[in-house]
Coordinates of C-alpha atoms in Angstrom, one line a residue:
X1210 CA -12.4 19.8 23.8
X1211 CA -8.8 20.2 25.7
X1212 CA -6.3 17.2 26.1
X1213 CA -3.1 17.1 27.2
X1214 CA -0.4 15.4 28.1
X1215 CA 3.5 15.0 29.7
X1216 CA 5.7 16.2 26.6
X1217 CA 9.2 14.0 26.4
X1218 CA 11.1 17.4 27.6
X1219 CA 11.3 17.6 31.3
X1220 CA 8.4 19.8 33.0
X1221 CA 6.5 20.8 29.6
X1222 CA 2.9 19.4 28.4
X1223 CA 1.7 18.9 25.2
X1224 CA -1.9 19.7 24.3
X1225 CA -4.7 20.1 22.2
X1226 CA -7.7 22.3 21.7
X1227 CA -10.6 22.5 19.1
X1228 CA -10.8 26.0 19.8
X1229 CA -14.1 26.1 20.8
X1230 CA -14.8 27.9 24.3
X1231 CA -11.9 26.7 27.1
X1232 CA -11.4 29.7 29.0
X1233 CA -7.5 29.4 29.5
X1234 CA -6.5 30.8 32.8
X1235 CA -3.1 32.2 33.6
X1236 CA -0.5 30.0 34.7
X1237 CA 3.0 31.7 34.4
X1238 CA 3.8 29.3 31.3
X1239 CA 4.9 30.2 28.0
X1240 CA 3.6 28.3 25.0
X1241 CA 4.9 27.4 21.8
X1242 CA 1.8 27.5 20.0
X1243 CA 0.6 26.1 16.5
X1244 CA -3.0 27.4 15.0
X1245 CA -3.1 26.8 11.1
X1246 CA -0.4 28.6 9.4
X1247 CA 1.0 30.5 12.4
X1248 CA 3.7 29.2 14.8
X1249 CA 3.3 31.8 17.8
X1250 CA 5.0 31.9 21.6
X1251 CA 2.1 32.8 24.2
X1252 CA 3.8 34.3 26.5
X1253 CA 2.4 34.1 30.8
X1254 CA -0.8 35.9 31.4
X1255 CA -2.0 38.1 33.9
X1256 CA -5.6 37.6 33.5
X1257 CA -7.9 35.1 32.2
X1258 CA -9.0 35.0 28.5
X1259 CA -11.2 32.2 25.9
X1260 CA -10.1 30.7 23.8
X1261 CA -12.8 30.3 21.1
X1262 CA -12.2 31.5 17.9
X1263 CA -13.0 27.5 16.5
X1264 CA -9.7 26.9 15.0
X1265 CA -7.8 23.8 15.8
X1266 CA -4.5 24.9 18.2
X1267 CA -1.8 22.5 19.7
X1268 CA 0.9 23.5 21.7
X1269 CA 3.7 22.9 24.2
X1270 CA 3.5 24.1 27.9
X1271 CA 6.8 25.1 29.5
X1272 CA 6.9 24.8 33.2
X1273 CA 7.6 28.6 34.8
X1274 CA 11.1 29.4 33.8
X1275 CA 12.4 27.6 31.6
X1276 CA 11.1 28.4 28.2
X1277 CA 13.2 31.6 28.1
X1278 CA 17.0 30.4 28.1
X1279 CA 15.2 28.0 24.9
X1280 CA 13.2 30.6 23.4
X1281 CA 16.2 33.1 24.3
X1282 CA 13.8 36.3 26.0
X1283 CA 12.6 37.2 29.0
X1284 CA 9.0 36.3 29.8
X1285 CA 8.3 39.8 30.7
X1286 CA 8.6 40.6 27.4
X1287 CA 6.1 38.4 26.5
X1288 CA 3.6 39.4 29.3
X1289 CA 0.3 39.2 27.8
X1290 CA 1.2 39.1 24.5
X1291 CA 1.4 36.4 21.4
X1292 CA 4.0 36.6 19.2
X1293 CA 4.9 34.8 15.6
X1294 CA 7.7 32.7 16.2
X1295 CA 9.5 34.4 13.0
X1296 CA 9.2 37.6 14.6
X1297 CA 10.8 37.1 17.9
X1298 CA 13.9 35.1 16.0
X1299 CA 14.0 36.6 12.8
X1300 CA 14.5 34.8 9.8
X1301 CA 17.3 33.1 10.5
X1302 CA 15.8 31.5 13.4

C-alpha cells in the first residue's frame, strides 16, 4: 500500500510504502528516502521501476527544483541513481 500526504515544507509530500509492488513512475522529484537502516536521496528518474523488495520505506517528495539548493547538488548528478545520505555529505553532514 502507498499513502501520502502535503509535508509542512512548501511543495514537498510525505509518504509511505510497504514495499510491496507500486511501480513508481518518474516524476523529476528527488526523495529523501528512509528504508530500515539506510537514509538515501532518490534522485529524478528517467524510466519507470518497482518498488518491491517488501521493506517498509517512507519518504519526502521535493517538488522539481528545489531539493538541490537543500540537499546542496545538482539533480543531474543524481539521475537515476540512489545514494546514502552519508555519502553525498560526508560525515560531517
Amino acid at each position: 500500500m502507498y499513502r501520502e500526504r502535503p509535508s509542512a515544507l512548501p511543495g514537498a509530500v510525505v509518504w509511505e510504502s510497504d514495499g510491496h509492488g507500486q511501480t513508481v513512475l518518474p516524476d523529476g522529484c528527488l526523495d529523501l528516502l528512509w528504508t530500515p537502516g539506510r537514509l538515501l536521496v532518490a534522485g529524478p528518474d528517467t524510466r519507470a521501476h518497482r518498488a518491491g523488495d517488501g521493506l517498509r520505506h517512507a519518504g519526502v517528495r521535493f517538488a522539481p527544483g528545489t531539493a538541490p539548493a537543500l540537499l546542496g547538488v545538482r539533480a543531474d548528478e543524481l539521475r537515476d541513481r540512489r545514494v546514502d545520505l552519508a555519502d553525498l555529505w560526508g560525515a560531517a553532514g
